[in-house]
Structure formats: C-alpha cells, structure tokens
Tab-separated table of C-alpha atoms in Angstrom:
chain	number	residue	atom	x	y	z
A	1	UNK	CA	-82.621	-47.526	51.779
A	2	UNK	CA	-79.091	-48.881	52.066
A	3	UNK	CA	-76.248	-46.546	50.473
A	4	UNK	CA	-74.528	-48.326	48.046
A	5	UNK	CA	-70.991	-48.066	48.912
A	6	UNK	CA	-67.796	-47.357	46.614
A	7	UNK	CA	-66.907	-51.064	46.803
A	8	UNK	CA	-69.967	-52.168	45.477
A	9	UNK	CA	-69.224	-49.491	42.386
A	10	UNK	CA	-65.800	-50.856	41.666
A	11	UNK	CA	-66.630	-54.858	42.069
A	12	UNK	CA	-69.598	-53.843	39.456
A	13	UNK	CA	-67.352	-52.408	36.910
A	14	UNK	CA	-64.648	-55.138	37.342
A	15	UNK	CA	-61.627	-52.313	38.503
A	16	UNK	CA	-60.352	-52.177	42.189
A	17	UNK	CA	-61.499	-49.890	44.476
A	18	UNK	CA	-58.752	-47.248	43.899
A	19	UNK	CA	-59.422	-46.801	40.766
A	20	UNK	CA	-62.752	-46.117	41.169
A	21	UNK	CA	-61.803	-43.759	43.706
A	22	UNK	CA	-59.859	-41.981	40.896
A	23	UNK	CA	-62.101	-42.276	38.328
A	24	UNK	CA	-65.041	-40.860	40.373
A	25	UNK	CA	-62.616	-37.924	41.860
A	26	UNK	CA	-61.325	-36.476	38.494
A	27	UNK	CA	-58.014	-37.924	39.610
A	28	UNK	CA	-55.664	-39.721	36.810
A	29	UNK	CA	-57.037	-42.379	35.654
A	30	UNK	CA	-57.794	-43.920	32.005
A	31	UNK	CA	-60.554	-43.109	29.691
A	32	UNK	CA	-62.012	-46.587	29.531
A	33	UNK	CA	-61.826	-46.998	33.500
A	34	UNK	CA	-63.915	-43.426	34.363
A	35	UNK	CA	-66.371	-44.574	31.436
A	36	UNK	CA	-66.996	-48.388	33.431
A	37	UNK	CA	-66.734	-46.739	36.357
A	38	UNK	CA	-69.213	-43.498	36.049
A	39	UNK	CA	-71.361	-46.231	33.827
A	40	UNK	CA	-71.658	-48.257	37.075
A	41	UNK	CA	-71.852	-45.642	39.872
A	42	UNK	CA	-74.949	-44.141	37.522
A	43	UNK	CA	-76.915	-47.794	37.840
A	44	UNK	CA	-76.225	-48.636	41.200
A	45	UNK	CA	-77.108	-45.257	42.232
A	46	UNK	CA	-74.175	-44.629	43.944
A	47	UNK	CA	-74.190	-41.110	45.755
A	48	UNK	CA	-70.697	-40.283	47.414
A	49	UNK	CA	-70.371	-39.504	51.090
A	50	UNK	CA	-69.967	-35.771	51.077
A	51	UNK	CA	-68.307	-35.952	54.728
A	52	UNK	CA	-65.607	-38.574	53.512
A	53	UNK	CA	-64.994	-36.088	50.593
A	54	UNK	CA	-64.577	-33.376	52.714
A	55	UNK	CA	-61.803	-34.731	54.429
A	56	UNK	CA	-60.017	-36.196	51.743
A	57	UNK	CA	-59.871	-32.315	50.291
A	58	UNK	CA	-59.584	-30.881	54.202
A	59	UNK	CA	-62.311	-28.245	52.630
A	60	UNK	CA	-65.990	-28.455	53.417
A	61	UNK	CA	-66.959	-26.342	50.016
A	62	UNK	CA	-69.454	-24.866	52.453
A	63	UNK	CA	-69.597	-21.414	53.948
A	64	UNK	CA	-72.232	-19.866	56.799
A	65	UNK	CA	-73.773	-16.341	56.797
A	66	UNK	CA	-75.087	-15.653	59.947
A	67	UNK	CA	-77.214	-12.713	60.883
A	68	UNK	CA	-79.427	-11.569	63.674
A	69	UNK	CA	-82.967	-12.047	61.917
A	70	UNK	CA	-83.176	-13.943	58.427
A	71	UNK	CA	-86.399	-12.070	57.808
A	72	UNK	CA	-85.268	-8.920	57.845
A	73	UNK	CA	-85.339	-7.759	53.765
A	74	UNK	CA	-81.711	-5.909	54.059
A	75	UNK	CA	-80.199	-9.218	55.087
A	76	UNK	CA	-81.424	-10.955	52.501
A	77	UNK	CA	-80.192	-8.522	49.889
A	78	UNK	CA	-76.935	-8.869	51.550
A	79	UNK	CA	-77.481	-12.992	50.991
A	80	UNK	CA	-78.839	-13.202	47.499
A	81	UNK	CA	-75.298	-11.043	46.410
A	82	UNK	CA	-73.029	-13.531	48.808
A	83	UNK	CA	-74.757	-16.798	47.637
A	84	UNK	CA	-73.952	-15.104	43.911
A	85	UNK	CA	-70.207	-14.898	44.123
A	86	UNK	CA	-69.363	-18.073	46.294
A	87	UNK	CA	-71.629	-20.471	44.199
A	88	UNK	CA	-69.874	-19.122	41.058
A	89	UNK	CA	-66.564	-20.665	43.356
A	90	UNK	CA	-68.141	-24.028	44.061
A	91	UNK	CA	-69.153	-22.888	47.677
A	92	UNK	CA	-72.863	-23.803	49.178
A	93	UNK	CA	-73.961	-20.863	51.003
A	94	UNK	CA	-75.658	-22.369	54.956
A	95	UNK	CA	-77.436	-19.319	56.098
A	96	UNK	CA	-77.442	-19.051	59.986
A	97	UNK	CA	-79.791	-16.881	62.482
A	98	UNK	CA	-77.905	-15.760	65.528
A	99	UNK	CA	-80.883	-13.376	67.411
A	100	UNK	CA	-78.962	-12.714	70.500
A	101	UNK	CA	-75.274	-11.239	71.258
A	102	UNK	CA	-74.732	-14.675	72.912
A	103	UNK	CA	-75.866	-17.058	70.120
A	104	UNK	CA	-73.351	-15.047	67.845
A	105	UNK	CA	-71.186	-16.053	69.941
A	106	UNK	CA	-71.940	-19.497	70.048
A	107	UNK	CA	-72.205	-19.325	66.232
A	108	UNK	CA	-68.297	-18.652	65.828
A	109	UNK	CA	-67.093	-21.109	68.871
A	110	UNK	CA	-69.313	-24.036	66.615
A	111	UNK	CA	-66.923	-22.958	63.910
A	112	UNK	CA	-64.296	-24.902	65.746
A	113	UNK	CA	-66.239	-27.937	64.215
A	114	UNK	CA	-65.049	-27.462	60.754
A	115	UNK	CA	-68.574	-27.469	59.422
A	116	UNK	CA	-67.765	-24.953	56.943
A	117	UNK	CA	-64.688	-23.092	55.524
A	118	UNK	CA	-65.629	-19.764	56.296
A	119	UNK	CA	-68.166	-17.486	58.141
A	120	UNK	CA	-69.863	-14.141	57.129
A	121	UNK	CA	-71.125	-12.362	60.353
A	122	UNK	CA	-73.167	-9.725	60.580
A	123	UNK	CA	-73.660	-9.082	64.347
A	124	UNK	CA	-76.241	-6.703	65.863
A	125	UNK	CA	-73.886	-6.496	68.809
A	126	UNK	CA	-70.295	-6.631	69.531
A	127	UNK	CA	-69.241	-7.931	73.032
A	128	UNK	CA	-66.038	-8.310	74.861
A	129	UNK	CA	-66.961	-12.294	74.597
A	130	UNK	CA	-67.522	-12.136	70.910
A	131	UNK	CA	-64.458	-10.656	70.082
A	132	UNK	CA	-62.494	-13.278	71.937
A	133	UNK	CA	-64.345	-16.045	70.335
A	134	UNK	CA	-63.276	-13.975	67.037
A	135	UNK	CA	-59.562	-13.959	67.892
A	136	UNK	CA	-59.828	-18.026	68.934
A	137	UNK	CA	-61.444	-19.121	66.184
A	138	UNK	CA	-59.453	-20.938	63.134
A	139	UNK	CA	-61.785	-20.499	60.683
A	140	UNK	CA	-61.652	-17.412	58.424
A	141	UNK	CA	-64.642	-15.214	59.324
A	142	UNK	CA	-65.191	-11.808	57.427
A	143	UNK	CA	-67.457	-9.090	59.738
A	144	UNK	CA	-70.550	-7.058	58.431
A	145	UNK	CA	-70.366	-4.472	60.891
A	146	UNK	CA	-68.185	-1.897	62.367
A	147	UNK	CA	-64.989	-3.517	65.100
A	148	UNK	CA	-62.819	-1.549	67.340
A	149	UNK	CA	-60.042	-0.948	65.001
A	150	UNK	CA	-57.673	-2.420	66.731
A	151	UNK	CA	-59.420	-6.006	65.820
A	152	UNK	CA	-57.232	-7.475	62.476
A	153	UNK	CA	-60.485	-8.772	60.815
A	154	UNK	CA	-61.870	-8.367	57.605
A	155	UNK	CA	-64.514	-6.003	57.827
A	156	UNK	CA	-67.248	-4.440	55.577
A	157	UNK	CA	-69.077	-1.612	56.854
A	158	UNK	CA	-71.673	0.644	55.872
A	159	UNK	CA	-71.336	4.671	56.585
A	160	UNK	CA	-74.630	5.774	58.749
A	161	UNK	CA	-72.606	8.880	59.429
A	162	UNK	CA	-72.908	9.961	56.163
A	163	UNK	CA	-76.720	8.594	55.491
A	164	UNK	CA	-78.320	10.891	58.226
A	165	UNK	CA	-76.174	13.513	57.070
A	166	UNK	CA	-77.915	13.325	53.563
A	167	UNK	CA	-81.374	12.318	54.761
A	168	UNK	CA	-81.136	15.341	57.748
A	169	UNK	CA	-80.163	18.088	54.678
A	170	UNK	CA	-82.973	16.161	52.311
A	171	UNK	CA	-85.345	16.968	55.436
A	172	UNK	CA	-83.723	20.796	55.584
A	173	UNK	CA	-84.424	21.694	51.993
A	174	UNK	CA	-87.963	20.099	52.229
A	175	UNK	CA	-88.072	23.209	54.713
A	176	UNK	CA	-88.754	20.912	58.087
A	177	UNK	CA	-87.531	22.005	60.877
A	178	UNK	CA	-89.251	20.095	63.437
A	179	UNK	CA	-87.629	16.237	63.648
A	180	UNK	CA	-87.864	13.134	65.361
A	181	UNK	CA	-85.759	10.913	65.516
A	182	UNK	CA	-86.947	7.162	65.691
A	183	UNK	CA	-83.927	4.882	66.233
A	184	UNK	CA	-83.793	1.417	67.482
A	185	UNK	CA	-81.865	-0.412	70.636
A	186	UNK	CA	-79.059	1.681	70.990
A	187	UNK	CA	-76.941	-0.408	72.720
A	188	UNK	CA	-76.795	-2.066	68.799
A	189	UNK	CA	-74.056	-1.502	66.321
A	190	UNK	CA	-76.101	0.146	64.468
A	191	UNK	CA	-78.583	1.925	66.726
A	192	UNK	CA	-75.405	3.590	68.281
A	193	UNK	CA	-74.045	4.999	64.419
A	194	UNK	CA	-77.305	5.723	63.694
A	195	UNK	CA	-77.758	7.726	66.889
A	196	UNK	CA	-74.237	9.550	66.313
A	197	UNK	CA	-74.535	10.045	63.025
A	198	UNK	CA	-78.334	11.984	63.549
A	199	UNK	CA	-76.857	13.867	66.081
A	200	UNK	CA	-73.245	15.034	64.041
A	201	UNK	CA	-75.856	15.603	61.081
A	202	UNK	CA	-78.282	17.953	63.050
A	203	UNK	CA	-75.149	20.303	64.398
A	204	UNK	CA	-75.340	21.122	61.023
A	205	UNK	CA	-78.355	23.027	60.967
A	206	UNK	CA	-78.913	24.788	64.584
A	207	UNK	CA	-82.277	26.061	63.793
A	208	UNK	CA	-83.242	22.816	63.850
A	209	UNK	CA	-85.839	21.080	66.240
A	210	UNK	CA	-85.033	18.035	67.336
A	211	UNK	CA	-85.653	14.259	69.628
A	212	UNK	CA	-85.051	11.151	69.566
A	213	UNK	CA	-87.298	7.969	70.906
A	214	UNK	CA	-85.866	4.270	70.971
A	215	UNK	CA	-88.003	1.572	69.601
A	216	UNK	CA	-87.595	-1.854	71.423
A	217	UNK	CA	-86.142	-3.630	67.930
A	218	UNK	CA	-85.666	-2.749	64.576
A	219	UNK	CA	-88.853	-3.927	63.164
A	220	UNK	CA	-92.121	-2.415	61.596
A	221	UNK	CA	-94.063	-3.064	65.001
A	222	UNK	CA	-91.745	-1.198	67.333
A	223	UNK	CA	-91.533	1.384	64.787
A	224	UNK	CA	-95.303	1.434	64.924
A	225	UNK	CA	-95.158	1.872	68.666
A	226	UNK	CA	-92.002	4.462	69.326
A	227	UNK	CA	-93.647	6.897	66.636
A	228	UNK	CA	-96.811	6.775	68.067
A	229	UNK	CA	-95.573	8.062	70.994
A	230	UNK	CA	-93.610	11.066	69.223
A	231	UNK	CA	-96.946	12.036	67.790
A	232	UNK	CA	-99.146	11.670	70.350
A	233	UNK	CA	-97.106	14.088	72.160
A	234	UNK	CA	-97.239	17.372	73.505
A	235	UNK	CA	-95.678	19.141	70.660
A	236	UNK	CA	-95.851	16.975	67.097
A	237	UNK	CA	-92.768	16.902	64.790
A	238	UNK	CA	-92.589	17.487	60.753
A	239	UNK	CA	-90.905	14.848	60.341
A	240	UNK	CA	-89.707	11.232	61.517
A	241	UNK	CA	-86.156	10.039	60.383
A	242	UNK	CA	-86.318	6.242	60.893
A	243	UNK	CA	-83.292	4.421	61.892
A	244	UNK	CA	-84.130	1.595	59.218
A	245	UNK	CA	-86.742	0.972	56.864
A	246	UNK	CA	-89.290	-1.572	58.911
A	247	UNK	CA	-89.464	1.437	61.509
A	248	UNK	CA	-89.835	3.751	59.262
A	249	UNK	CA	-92.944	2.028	57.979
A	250	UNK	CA	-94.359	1.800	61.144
A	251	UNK	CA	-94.084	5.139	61.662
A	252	UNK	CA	-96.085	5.853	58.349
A	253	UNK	CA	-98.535	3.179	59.667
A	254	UNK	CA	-98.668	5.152	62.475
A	255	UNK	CA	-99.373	8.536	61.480
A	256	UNK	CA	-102.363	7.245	59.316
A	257	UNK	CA	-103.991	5.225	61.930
A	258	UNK	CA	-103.809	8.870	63.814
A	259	UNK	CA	-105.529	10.468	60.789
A	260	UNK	CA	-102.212	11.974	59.684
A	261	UNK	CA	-101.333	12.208	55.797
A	262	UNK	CA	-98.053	11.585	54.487
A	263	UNK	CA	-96.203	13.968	53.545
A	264	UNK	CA	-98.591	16.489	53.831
A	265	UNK	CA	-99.408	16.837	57.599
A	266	UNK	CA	-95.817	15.137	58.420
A	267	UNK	CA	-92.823	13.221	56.520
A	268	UNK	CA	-90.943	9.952	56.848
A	269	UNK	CA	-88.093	8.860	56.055
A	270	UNK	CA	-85.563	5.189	56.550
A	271	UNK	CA	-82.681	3.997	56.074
A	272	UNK	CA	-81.583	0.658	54.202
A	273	UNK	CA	-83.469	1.338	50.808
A	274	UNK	CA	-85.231	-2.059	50.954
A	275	UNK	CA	-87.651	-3.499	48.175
A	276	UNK	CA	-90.201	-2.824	50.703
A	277	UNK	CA	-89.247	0.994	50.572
A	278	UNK	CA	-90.488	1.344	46.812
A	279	UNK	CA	-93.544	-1.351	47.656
A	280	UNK	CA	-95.453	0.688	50.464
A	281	UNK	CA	-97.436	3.813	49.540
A	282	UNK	CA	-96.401	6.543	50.126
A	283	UNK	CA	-93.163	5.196	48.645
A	284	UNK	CA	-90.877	5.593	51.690
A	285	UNK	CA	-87.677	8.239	50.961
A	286	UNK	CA	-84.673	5.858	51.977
A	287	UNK	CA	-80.958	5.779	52.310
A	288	UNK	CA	-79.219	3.466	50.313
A	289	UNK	CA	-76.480	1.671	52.457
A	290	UNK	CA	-75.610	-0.708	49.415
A	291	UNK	CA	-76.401	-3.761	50.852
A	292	UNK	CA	-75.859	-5.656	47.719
A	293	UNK	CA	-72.370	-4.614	47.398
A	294	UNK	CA	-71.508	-4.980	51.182
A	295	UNK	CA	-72.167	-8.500	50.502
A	296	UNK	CA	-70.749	-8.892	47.716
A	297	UNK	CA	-67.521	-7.149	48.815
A	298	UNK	CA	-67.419	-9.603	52.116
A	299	UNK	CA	-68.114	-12.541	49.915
A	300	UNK	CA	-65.059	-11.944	47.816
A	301	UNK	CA	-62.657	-10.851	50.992
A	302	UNK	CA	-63.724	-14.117	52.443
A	303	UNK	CA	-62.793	-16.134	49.348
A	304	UNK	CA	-59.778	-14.313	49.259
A	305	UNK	CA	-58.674	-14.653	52.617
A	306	UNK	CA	-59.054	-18.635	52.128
A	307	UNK	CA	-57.220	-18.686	49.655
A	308	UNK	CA	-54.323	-16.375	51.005
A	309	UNK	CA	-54.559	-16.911	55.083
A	310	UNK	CA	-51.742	-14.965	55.808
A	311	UNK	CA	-52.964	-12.067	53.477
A	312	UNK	CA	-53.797	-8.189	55.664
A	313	UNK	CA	-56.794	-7.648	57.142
A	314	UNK	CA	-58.896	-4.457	54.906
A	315	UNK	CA	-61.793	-2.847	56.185
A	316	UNK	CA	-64.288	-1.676	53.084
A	317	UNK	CA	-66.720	0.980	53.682
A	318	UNK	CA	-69.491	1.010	50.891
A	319	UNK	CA	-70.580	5.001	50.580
A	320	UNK	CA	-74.511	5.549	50.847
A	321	UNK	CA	-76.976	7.473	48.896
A	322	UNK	CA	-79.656	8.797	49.138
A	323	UNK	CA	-83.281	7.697	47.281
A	324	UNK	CA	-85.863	10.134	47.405
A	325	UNK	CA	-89.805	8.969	47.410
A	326	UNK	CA	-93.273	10.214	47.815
A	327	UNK	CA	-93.104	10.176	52.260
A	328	UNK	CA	-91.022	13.321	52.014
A	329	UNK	CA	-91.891	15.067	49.131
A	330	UNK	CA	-95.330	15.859	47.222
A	331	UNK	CA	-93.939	15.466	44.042
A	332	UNK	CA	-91.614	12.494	44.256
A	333	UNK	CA	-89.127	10.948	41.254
A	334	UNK	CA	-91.344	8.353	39.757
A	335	UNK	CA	-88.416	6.166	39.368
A	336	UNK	CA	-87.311	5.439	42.927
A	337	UNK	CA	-84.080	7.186	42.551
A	338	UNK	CA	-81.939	10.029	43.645
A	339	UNK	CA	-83.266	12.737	41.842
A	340	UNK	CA	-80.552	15.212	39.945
A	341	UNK	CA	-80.588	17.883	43.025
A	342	UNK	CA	-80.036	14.923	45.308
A	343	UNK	CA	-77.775	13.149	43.450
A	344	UNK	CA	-75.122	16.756	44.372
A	345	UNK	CA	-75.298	15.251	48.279
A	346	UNK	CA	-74.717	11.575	47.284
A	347	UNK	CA	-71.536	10.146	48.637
A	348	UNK	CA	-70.003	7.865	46.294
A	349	UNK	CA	-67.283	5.253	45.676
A	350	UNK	CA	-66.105	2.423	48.096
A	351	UNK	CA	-63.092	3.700	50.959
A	352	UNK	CA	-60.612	0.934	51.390
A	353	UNK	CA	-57.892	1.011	53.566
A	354	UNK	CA	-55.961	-1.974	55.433
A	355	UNK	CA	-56.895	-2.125	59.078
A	356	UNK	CA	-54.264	-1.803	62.017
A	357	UNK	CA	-52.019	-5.034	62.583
C-alpha cells in the first residue's frame, strides 16, 4: 500500500502544502483551511510520518522501561503504574528486557539513538561499565535500584534493610527460632541488600538459628531447588525467609513435594508482595516493597527531569511493609493485609533527600 503523502492532502483540498502542514499540526491556521484540510487527510487516508514529526518537535513522545525479566510479576506492577502517569503526559511507554549486566548496558549506549526521550532502568546489576555508559549518555534516564552515592542520578529505591527486619521479628513472635535464609545471586543489587539486610535483622535476636543458601536466579524454580536443599539437610529449619516472592513459592512447592505442611511443620515467607503472593495457597506472608509507587515515583522524576534538565538529582526510598498470610501463621488475616499487631512494625512514608553533586 503506498502512503499517501502530505502533498497529495494539500493538492486535494486546494491549499499549499504549508498550510496543510499547519492545519494538520494544530499550528495557526484558519478555521475553514483545518476543516478542508482534516476533511481531505480523513478520505485519502492520510497517516502522518511519526519519525518526520518527531524531529520537527526534537521529542520522540516515547519513553523505554527496561528491566532484567518482563515476566517477572513485580516488574510489571512497577510498569502498569509508569505506563499510568506518562500516558496521562502524551508519552508511549516501549518496555525493554535487558537479562544480562551487559545488555543493560547496551540498552543505555542505544539511547544515543534518540529513539526515545527518556529511560527507566531497573538493573539487576550495577557494573563499572554501566555506570560509565550512565554518565555518557544524553538522554535522561531515572534508576530503579540502589547507585553508589556518589552517582548524580535520579534514583528510586526500595528499603530491603528494613523488610527483613520486619519479616525476621514477624518470624520471632511466631516463636521460630530456627531460619533459613533463601536468597538469590548475590552478586545482584538486590541479592546483596537482601543478604545484608537478613543478616543486620538477625543480630537482633541472638538466640536465633540461622543460614543462608543462594538460588541460581530469582525465580520459582531455583527457589524450588535452593530450599530443597535446606530441608533435605542434616538439621531442618522452622522457617524459610525468601529473598523474593517466586522463591519463596518454590520453597512452599518444595516443602510439600517433601510431605511438609505449611505452616505447620515449617513457615515461608517473600518479599515483593506480588499478586501471586495472595493467589497461591497457603497465601504466602510477604513484604511489601511498594512497587506501584516506586514506579510511579520514577515515572514522575523522569517527566520532571525532561522538563527541567538542569534540575538536582533526588534519590526516593519507598518504606516497606509488611503483609501477613496463611505460610507463617495458622490463623492468617483473611484480607491479605498487615494485621493491627503488625501494622506497630510497619515502616511508613517515602524518605527523600537530594543525592550528592
């Protein structure tokens, strides 16, 4: 099919080709010349050339979200909230998957392309050679994730200090003392803050048993895997804390496939609070990281820092809480929530503070 072109719209409704350029732009032009003109783009068919467009208004009115596995449920949470607040701005929303260190890497050099106006990245690993490609590239790019603060990005970050502090003292007053801890890579962003925070939370409590086991991803099939091997072992635990919510449901997969019943023989927890937490049964206790405001908080620092270039970099860390279901306790809240007692160890409110340079 051949496009029909803007010349062909203009000769059609007998005006020049500038002002049919206007007309079809919103730029001035006369009431009688947008109606010919808009009459005679709509039967020709006329569909304008997006890339010519784009460089008339040097903006794209695209912007890329790029994370290390589209499937996972928390990333989607994260995009459904993004794709919310830049649509309402008159941005599409390209969603990108980056897998590997490298191809994050090779996701922000592309920006150099000018295939979009602005990247959210959420990157499962932070390398010397990503943060150069960072600091080269021109586009703006807000960060899901945690940066060596001496990086002047825009960063949103969630506190997994905090969330194994709460799920460690949920695990304490459900009187187990005996805990595993499943994590995933830990040479990850978050396998590393997950593996701090587990071990700053258990100081807490030095009557406390503890280990820790690293499954090969963050997925329900490692998950499966790592816990198997905690409780096929010597000396089984009361309890797993998952580093994420797909592990953590491999590890309840687990423990029934070994004739184990949750919670009554051992508990589970995760982290993430995923609709998949609230789906499986036992409903799996979870720590809410708000992934639905991280992304709605990077979505609006991006916007702004297009707008405003020059504007300071903030880093936003969204507070977690904790969500309390039927793999840790026998008589779980019904509604999926934070019951009152919990509700005393929630952290709550956003922390905001501008970060250095």
């Amino acid at each position: 099919m051949v496009r029909v072109t803007i010349t062909q719209v203009a000769a059609h409704a007998g005006v020049s080709v500038a002002s049919a350029s206007r007309a079809l732009n919103g730029q001035i032009a006369s009431a009688e010349t947008v109606a010919k003109v808009q009459h005679a783009a709509a039967t020709l068919g006329y569909v304008a050339d997006a890339t010519a467009q784009s460089l008339k208004r040097g903006r794209t009115k695209q912007l890329a979200y790029a994370v290390a596995d589209i499937g996972n449920p928390v990333y989607v949470e994260m995009m459904s909230a993004i794709e919310r607040v830049v649509s309402a701005s008159g941005y599409r929303l390209v969603l990108s998957s980056t897998g590997t260190s490298s191809s994050s890497v090779d996701v922000v050099r592309d920006l150099g392309r000018g295939y979009v106006d602005g990247m959210i990245l959420s990157p499962l690993r932070v390398t010397d050679e990503l943060l150069t490609a960072l600091a080269k590239t021109p586009t703006p790019v807000v960060v899901l994730g945690r940066l060596p603060d001496d990086v002047n990005l825009d960063t949103v970050r969630a506190d997994s200090l905090t969330a194994m502090r709460l799920v460690v003292g949920h695990l304490v007053a459900e009187d187990r003392r005996d805990i595993a801890f499943v994590n995933g890579p830990v040479d990850t962003t978050p396998g590393a803050f997950r593996r701090d925070g587990f071990a700053a939370a258990v100081l807490a409590h030095p009557l406390l048993t503890t280990r820790s086991v690293d499954a090969e991803d963050f997925t329900i099939s490692a998950g499966y895997a790592a816990a198997r091997q905690v409780l096929e072992g010597d000396r089984r635990p009361d309890a797993i804390v998952a580093a994420n919510d797909l592990i953590g449901i491999g590890a309840i997969r687990a423990a029934e496939d070994l004739g184990l019943r949750v919670p009554h023989e051992i508990v589970v927890t995760g982290i993430d609070n995923t609709e998949l937490a609230g789906v499986v049964r036992p409903g799996l206790t979870s720590v809410d990281l708000g992934a639905e405001e991280r992304g709605r908080v990077a979505a609006e620092l991006l916007l702004a820092r297009i707008a405003e270039p020059s504007r300071a970099a903030h880093t936003v860390t969204v507070a977690p809480s904790l969500v309390v279901r039927g793999s840790s306790v026998h008589r779980p809240n019904t509604q999926g929530h934070a019951s009152p007692a919990d509700r005393s160890t929630e952290a709550t409110g956003l922390g905001e503070e501008r970060a250095a340079g």
